[in-house]
Short mmCIF file of C-alpha atoms and ligand atoms in Angstrom, two decimals:
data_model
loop_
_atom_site.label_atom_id
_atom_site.label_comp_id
_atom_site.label_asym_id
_atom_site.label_seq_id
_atom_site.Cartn_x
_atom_site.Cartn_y
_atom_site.Cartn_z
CA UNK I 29 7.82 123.02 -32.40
CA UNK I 30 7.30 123.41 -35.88
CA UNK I 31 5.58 120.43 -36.92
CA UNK I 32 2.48 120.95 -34.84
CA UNK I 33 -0.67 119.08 -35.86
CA UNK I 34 -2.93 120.92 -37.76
CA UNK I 35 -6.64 121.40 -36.44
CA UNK I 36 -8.27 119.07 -39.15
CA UNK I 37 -5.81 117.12 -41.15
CA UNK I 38 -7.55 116.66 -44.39
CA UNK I 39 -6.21 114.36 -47.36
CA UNK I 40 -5.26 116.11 -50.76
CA UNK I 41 -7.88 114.12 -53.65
CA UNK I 42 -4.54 112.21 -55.03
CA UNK I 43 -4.30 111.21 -51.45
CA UNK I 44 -7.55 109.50 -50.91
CA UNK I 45 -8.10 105.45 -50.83
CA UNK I 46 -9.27 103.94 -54.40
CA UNK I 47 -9.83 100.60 -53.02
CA UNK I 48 -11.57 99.37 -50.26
CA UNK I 49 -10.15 97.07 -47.72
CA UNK I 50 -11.61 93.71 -46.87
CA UNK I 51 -10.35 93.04 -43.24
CA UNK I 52 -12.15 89.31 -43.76
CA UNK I 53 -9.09 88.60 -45.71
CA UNK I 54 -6.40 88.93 -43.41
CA UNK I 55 -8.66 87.08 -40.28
CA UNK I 56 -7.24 84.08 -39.63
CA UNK I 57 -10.55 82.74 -37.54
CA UNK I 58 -12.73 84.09 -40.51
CA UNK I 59 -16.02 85.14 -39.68
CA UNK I 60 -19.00 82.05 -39.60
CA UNK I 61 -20.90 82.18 -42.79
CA UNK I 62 -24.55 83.15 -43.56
CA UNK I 63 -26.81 80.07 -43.02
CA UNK I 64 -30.25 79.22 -44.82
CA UNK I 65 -32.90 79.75 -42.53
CA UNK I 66 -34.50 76.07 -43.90
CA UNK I 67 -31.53 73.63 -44.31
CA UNK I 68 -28.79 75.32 -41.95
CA UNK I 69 -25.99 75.07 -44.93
CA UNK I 70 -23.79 78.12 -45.70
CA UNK I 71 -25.78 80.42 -48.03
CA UNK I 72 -24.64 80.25 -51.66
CA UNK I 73 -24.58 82.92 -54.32
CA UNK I 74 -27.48 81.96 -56.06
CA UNK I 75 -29.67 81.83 -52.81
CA UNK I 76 -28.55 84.79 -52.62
CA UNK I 77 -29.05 86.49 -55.62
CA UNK I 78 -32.61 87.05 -55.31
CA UNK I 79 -31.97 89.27 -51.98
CA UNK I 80 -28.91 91.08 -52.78
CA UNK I 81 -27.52 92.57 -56.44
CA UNK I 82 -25.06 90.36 -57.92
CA UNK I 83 -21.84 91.69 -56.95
CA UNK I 84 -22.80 92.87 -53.64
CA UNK I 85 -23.11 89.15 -53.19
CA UNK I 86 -20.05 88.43 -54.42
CA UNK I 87 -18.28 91.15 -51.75
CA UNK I 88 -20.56 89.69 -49.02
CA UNK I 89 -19.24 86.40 -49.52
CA UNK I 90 -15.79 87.13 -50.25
CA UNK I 91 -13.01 86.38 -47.61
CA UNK I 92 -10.09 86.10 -48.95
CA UNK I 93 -9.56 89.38 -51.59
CA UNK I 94 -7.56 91.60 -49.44
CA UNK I 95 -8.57 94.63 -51.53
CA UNK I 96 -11.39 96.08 -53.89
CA UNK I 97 -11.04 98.89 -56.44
CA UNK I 98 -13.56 101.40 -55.97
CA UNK I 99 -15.13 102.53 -59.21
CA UNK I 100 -14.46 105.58 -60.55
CA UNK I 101 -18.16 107.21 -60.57
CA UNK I 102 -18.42 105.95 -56.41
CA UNK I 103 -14.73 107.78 -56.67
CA UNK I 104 -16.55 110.82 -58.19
CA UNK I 105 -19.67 110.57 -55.82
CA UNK I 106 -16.94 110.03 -52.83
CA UNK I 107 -15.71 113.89 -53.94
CA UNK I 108 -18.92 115.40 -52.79
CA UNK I 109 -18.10 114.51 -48.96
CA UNK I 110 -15.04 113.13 -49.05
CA UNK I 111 -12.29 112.99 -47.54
CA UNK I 112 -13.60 113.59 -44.32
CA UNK I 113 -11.69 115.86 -41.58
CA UNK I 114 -9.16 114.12 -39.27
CA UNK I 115 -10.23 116.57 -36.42
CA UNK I 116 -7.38 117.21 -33.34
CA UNK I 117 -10.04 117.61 -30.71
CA UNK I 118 -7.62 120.70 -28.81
CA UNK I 119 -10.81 122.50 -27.73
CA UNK I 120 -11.74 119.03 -25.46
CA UNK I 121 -8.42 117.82 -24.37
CA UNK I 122 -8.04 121.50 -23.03
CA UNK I 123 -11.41 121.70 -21.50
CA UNK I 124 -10.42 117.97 -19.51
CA UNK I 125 -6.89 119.22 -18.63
CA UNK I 126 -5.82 115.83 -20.22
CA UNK I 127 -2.29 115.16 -21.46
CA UNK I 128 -3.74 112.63 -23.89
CA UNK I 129 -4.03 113.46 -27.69
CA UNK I 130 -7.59 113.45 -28.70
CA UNK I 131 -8.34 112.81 -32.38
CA UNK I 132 -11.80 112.31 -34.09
CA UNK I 133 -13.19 111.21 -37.52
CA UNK I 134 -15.64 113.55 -38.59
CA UNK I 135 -18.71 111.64 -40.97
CA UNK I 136 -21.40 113.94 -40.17
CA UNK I 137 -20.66 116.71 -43.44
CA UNK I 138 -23.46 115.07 -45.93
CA UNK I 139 -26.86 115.80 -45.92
CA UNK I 140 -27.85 113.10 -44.54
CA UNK I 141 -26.13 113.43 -41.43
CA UNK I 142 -23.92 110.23 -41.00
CA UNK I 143 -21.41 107.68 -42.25
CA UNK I 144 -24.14 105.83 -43.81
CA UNK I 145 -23.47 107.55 -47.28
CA UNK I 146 -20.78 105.45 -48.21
CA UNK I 147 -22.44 102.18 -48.64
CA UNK I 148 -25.85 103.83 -49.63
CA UNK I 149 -24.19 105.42 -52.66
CA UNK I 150 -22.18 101.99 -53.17
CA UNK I 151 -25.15 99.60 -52.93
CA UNK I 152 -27.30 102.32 -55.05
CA UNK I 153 -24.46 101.70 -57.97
CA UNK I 154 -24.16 97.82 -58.39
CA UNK I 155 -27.77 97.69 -58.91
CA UNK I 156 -28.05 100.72 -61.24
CA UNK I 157 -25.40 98.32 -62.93
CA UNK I 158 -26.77 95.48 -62.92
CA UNK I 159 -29.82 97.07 -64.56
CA UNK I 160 -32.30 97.09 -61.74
CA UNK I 161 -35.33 99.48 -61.50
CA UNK I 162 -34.83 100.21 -57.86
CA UNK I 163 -34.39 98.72 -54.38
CA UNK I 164 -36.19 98.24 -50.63
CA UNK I 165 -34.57 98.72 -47.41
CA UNK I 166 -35.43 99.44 -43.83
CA UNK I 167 -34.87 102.30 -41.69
CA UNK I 168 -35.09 102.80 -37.94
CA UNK I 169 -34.11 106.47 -36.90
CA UNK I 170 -33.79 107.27 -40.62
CA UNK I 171 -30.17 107.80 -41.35
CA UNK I 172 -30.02 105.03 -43.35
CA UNK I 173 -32.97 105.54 -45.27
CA UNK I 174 -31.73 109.70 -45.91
CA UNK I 175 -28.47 107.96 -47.18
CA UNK I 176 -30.26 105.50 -49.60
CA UNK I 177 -32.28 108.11 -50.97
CA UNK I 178 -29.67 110.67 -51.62
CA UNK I 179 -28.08 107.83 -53.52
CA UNK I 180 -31.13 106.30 -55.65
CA UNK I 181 -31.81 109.76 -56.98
CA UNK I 182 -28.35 110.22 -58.10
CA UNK I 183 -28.25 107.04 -59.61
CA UNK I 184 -32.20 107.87 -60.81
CA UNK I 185 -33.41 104.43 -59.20
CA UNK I 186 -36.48 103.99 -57.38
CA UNK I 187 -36.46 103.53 -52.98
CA UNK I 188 -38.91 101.91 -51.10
CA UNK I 189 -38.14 103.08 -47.45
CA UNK I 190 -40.35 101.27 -44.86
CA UNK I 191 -39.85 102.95 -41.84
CA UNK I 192 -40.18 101.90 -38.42
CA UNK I 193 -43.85 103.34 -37.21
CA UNK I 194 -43.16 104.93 -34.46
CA UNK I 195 -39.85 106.92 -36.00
CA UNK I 196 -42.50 107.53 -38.69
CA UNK I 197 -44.34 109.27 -36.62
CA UNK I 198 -41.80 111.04 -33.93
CA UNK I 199 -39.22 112.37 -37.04
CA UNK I 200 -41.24 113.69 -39.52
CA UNK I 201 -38.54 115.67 -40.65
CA UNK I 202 -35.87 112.70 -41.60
CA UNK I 203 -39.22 111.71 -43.33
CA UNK I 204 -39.47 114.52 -45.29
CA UNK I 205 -35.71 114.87 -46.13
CA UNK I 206 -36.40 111.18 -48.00
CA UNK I 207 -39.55 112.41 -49.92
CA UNK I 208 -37.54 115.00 -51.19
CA UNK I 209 -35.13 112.75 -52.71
CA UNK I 210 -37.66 111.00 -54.45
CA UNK I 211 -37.74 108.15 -52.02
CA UNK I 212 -41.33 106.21 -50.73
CA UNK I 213 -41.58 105.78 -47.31
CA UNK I 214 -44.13 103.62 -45.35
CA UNK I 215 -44.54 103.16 -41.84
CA UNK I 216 -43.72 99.61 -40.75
CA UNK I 217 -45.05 97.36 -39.91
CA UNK I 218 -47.89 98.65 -42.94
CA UNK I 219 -50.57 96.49 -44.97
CA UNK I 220 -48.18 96.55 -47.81
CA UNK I 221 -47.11 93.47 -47.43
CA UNK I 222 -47.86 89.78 -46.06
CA UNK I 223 -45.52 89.84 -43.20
CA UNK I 224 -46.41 93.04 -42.27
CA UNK I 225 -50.49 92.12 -41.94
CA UNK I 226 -49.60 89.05 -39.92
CA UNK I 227 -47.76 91.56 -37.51
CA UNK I 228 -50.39 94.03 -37.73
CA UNK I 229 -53.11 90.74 -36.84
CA UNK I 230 -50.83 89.38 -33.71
CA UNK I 231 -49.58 92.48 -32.32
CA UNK I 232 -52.32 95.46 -33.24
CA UNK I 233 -50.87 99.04 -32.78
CA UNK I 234 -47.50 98.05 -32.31
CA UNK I 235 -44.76 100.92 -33.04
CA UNK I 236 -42.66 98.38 -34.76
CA UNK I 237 -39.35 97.44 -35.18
CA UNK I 238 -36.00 97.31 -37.20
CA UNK I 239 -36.46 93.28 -37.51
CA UNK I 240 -40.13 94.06 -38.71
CA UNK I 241 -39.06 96.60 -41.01
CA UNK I 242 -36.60 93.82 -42.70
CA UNK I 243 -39.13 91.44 -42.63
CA UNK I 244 -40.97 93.95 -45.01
CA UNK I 245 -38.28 95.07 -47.12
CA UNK I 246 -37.10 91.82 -48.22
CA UNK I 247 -40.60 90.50 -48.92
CA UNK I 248 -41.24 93.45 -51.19
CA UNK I 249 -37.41 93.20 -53.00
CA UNK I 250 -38.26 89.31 -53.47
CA UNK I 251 -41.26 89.58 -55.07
CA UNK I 252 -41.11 92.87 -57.38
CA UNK I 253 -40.08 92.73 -61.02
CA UNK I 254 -36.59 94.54 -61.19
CA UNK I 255 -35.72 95.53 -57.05
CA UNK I 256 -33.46 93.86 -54.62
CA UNK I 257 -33.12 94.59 -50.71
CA UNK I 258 -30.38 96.44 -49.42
CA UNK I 259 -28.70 96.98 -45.87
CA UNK I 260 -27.34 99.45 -44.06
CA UNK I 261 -25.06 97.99 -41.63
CA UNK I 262 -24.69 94.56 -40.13
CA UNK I 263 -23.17 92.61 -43.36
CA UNK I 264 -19.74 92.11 -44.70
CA UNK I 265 -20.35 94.41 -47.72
CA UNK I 266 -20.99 97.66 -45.67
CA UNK I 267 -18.31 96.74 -43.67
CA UNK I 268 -16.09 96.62 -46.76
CA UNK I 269 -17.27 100.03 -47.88
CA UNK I 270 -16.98 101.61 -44.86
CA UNK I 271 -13.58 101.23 -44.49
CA UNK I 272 -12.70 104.28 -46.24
CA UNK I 273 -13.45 105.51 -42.71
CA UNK I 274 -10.32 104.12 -41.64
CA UNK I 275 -8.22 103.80 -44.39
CA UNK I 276 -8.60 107.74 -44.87
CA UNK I 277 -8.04 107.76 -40.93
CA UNK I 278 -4.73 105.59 -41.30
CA UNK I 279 -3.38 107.52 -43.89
CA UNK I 280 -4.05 111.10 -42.60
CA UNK I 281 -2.36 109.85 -39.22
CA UNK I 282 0.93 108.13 -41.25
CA UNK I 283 0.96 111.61 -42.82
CA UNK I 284 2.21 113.23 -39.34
CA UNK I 285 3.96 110.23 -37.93
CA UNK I 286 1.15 109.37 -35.37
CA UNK I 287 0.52 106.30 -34.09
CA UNK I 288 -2.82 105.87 -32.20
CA UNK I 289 -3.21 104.23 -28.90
CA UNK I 290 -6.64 103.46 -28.12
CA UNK I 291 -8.88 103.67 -31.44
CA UNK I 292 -12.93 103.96 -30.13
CA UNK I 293 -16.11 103.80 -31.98
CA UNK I 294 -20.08 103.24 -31.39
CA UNK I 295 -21.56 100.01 -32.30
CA UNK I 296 -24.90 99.54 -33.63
CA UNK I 297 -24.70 96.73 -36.08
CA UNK I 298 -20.83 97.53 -36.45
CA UNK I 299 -20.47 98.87 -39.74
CA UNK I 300 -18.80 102.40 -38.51
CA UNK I 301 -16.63 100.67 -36.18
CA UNK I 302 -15.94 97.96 -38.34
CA UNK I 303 -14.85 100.59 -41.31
CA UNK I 304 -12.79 103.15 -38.84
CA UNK I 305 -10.71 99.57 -37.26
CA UNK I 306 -10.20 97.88 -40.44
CA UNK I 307 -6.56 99.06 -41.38
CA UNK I 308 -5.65 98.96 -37.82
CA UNK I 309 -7.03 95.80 -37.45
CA UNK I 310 -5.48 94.24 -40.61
CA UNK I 311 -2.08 95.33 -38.86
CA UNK I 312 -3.05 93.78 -35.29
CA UNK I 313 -3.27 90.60 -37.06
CA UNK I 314 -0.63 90.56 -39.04
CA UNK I 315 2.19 92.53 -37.32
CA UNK I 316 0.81 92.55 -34.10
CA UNK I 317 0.30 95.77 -33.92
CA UNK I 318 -0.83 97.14 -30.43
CA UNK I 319 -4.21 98.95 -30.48
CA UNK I 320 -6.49 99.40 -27.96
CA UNK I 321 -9.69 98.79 -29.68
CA UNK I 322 -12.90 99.26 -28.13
CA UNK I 323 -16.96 98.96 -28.92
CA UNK I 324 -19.11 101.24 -27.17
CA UNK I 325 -22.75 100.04 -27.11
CA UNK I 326 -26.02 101.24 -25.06
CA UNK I 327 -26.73 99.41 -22.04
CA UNK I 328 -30.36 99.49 -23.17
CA UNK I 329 -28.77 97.66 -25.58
CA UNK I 330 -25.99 95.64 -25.09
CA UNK I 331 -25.11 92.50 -27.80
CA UNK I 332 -21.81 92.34 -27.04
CA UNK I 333 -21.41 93.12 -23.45
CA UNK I 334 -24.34 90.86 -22.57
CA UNK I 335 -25.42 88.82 -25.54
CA UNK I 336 -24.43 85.38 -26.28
CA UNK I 337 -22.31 84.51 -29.54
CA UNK I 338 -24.44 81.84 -31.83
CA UNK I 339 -26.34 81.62 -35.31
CA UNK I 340 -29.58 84.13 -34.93
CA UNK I 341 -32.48 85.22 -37.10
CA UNK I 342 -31.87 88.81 -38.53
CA UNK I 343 -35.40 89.87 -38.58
CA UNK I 344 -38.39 89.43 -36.73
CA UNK I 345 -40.25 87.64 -39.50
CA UNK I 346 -37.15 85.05 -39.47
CA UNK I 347 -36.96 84.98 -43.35
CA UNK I 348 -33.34 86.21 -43.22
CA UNK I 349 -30.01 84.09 -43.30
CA UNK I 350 -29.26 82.88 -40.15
CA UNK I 351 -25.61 85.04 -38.37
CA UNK I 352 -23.39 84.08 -36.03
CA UNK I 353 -22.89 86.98 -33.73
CA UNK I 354 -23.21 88.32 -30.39
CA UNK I 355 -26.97 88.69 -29.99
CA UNK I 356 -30.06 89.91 -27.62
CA UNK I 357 -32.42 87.60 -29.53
CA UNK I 358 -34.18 88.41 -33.11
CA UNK I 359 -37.59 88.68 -30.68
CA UNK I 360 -35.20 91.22 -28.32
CA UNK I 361 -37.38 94.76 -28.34
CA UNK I 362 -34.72 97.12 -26.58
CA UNK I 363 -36.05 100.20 -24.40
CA UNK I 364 -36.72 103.28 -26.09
CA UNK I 365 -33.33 104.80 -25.88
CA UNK I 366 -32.74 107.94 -28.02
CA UNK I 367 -29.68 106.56 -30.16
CA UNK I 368 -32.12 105.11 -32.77
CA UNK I 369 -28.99 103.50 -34.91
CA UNK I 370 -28.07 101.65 -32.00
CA UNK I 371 -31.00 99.64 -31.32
CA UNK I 372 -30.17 96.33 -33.85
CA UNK I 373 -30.36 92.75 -31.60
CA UNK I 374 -26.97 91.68 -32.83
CA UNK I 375 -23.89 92.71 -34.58
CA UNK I 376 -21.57 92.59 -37.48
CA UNK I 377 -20.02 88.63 -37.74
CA UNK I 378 -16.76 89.95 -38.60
CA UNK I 379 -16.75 92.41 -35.94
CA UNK I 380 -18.19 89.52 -33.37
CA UNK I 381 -15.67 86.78 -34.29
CA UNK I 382 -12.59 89.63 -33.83
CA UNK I 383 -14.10 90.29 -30.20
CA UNK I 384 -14.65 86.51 -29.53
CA UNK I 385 -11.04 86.14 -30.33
CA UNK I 386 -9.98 88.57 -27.72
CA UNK I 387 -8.42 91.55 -30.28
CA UNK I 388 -10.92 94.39 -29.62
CA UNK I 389 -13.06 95.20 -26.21
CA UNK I 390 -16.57 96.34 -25.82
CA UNK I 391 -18.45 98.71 -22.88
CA UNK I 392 -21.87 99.49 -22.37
CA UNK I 393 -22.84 103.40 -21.37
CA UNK I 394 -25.92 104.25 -19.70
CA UNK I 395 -28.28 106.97 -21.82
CA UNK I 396 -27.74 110.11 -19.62
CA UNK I 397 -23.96 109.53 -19.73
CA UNK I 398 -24.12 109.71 -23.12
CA UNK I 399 -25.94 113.27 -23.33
CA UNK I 400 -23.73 114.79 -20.99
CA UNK I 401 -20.67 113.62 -22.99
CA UNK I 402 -22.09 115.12 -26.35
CA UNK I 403 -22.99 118.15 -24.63
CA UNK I 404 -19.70 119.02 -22.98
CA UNK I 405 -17.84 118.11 -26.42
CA UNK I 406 -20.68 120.24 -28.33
CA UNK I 407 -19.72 123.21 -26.14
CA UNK I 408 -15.91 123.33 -26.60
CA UNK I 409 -15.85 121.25 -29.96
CA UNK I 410 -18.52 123.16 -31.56
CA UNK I 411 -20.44 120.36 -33.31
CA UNK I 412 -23.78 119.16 -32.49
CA UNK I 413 -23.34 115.00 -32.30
CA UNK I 414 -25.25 112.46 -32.61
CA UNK I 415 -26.48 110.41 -29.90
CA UNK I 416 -25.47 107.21 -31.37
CA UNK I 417 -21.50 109.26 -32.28
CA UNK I 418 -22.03 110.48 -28.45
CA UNK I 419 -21.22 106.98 -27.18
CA UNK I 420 -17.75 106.88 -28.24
CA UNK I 421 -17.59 110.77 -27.45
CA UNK I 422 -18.49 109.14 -23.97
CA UNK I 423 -15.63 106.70 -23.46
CA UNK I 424 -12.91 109.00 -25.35
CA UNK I 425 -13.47 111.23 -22.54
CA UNK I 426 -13.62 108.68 -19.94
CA UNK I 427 -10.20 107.31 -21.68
CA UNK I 428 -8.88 110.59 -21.94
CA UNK I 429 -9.51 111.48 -18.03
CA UNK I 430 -7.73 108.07 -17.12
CA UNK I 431 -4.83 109.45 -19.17
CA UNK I 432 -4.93 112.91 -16.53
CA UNK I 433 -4.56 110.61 -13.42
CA UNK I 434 -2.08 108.66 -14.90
CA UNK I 435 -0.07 111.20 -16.62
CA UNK I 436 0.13 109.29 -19.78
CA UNK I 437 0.37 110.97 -23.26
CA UNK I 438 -2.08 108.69 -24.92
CA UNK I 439 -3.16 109.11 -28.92
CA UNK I 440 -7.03 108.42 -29.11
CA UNK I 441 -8.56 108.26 -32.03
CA UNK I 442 -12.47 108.00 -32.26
CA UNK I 443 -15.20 108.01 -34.94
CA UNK I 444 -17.79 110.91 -34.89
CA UNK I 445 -20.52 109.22 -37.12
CA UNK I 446 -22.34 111.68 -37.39
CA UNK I 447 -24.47 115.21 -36.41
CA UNK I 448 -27.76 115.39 -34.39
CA UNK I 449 -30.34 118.06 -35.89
CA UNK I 450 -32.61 115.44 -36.30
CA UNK I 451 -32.49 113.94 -32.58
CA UNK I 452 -33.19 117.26 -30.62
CA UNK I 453 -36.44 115.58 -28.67
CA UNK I 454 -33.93 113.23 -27.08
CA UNK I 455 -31.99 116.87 -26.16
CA UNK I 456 -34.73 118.30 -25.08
CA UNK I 457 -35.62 115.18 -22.87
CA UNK I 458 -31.87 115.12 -21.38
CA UNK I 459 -32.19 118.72 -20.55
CA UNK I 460 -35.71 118.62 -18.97
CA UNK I 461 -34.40 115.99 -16.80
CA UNK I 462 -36.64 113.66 -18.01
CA UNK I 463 -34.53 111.20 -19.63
CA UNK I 464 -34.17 107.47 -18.43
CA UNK I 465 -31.62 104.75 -18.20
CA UNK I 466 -33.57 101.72 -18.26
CA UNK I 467 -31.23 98.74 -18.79
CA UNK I 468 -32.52 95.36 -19.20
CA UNK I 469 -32.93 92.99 -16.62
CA UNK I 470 -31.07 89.22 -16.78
CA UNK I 471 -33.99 87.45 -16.69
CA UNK I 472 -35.12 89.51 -19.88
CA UNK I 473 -32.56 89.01 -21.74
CA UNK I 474 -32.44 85.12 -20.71
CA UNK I 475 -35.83 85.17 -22.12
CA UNK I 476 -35.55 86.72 -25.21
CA UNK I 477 -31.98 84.44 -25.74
CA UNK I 478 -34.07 81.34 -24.80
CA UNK I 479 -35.75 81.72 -27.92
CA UNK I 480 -32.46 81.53 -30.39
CA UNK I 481 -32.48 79.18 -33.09
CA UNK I 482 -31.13 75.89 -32.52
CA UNK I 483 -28.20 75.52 -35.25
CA UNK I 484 -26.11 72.16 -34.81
C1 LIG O 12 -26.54 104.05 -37.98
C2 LIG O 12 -25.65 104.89 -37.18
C3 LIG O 12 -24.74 104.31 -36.27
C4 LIG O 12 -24.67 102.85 -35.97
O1 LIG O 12 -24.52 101.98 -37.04
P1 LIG O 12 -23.23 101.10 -37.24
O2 LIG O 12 -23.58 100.21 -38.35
O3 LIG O 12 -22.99 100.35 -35.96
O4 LIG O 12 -22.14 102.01 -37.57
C5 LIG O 12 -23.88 105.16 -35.60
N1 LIG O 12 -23.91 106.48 -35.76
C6 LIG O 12 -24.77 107.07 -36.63
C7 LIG O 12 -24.76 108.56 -36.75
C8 LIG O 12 -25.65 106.29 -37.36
O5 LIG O 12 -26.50 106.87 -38.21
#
């Protein structure tokens, strides 16, 4: 054969995407809309302008522009990391005497570790734009947080990090990686702010939370001169951007002819999966194209597999929009699992109307299923994954070894989000034997669903 697939198929510059693709557009159930918290209308652009910078809002409420030029200094920042290697996983599919075709998405080659860069260093450069002095977010593990603040310094803005206490404390070294991009991080939940004493007053010495962490963010973006709050997964907007994922995916496969089978990603609040899907996605709709797509979540914590779809609070404080998507319940505090960017109470709207309508599926993996999956592809693969990437790692495999009993030739594509330097106490834990697999019971989650909002 002489058109065997190279190891990595990369994408020449003049080959990379200069738009981004809004998969909203081409929904024909469209996603429900953002509601206020106090009157339960759709969100408009002006409530929304205090939150978000100006045209983030426009992107987050746009559903019906099929595509968005990227501007040319994201373009240039893109260059740094981008594209990203195609990777034929031959080492795995060897190693699992599989006849299937294993292919992954490699997002882990930035500093920062993960996919997350792409919307950081997009959200960092409408507010540079729009003249802002800087911007608050939230981090849990601190991927998101490492992304922002490799982005803020570029753009020279100011980053408010509050971090989730207990990550604060456990990964100093994520920590420090912000600091030295110039970012300010505070443990959450922290005096700093109003929300964040009445937490401190009801629940004393609590580690925190991502919903906490919000909760503190936006307060301090809503009432500082000059700053807005910005997200790292979860909304439209981050979806849009990270679809480069999959548009660089699409077009690095249509380079060699392939057409995937089964395309698999982690979900956390969906933005990966939502980015690496989007182009295949768009085509499901339209041309009914036949992909396997499927959402792999924890089943410590598992919004899709066990939530219920309906209008929740974002955060823990409850001064966020109210979504509609599959959800644990805002109060929902999942078990310590080690996959830190998989912890969120609900998911993407876009991502949870697509699976209400039937086009994509969603599993649930138990921790220590996980960790032996990243190991084994860590030992013939080479790189060292992240937990959260270790999920899909997970169900390729478990794809992959349905394709040996069967004898099918399946194409699998999966997204590696990213590496996991930063997560080697969970490693240690797995290898000790000490890890656990708590998964919630139905009464818990009953109880924390109990307490959803009540949206007419
Ligand atoms: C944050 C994170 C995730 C999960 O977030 P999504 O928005 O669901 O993509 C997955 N993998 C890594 C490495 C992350 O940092």
């Amino acid at each position: 054969m002489t058109n065997e697939i190279p190891y990595k198929i990369y994408l020449n510059e003049s080959e990379m995407p200069k738009q981004w693709y809004n998969l909203r557009a081409d929904m024909v159930n469209k996603p429900a809309p953002l509601l206020n918290p106090g009157t339960h209308k759709p969100m408009t652009a002006e409530e929304l302008a205090p939150v978000f910078c100006e045209e983030l809002v426009k992107q987050e409420l746009d559903d019906t522009t099929p595509y968005f030029d990227i501007p040319q200094e994201i373009l240039d920042f893109y260059k740094m990391f981008r594209p990203s290697p195609l990777v034929r996983a031959y080492c795995l599919e060897k190693k699992l005497d599989t006849p299937a075709k294993i292919y992954y998405k490699f997002e882990g080659n930035n500093t920062s570790g993960s996919h997350k860069l792409n919307s950081a260093i997009a959200q960092a450069y409408y507010a540079k734009k729009q003249g802002l002095k800087g911007v608050t977010t939230e981090t849990g593990a601190g991927q998101w947080g490492t992304a922002l603040s490799m982005a803020c310094s570029y753009f020279d803005l100011d980053c408010k990090v509050y971090m989730v206490k207990v990550s604060y404390e456990q990964k100093p070294f994520r920590r420090e990686v912000m600091r030295t991009y110039g970012a300010t991080v505070t443990p959450s939940p922290s005096t700093t702010t109003e929300i964040g004493k009445k937490i401190l007053a009801e629940h004393p010495g609590t580690t925190g939370s991502l919903g906490c962490a919000i909760s503190e963010a936006v307060e301090v973006a809503t009432t500082t001169e000059g700053y807005r709050y910005v997200l790292g997964s979860v909304l439209n907007q981050v979806l849009l951007h990270q679809s480069v994922i999959g548009l660089e995916t699409k077009a690095a496969l249509d380079k060699y002819g392939i057409t995937p089978d089964i395309i698999i990603g982690c979900a956390g609040g969906g933005s990966n999966l939502g980015g690496l899907i989007a182009p295949f996605m768009g085509e499901k709709i339209k041309n009914g194209a036949n992909y396997r797509i499927i959402a792999v979540e924890p089943a410590s914590c598992p919004s899709f597999t066990r939530g219920k779809y309906a209008y929740d609070f974002c955060d823990t404080g409850m001064v966020c929009p109210l979504a509609k998507m599959y959800t644990l319940g805002s109060g929902f505090i999942p078990a310590p699992n080690h996959a830190g960017g998989l912890r969120y109470h609900g998911m993407s709207s876009t991502l949870s109307q697509l699976y209400d309508d039937g086009l994509m599926e969603a599993v649930s993996v138990p921790q220590t299923e996980v960790f032996e999956a990243a190991e084994q592809f860590a030992r013939v693969e080479g790189i060292l994954p992240a937990p959260e990437s270790s999920h899909a790692i997970k169900v390729a495999i478990d794809e992959a070894l349905k394709c040996k009993e069967t004898g099918e030739e399946k194409t699998i594509v999966f997204g590696l989000t990213g590496t996991g330097y930063f997560d080697l106490v969970a490693y240690e834990k797995f290898h000790d034997g000490k890890m656990d697999d708590y998964i919630p019971t139905d009464e818990e989650l009953a109880a924390s669903i109990a307490k959803l909002p009540v949206v007419e």
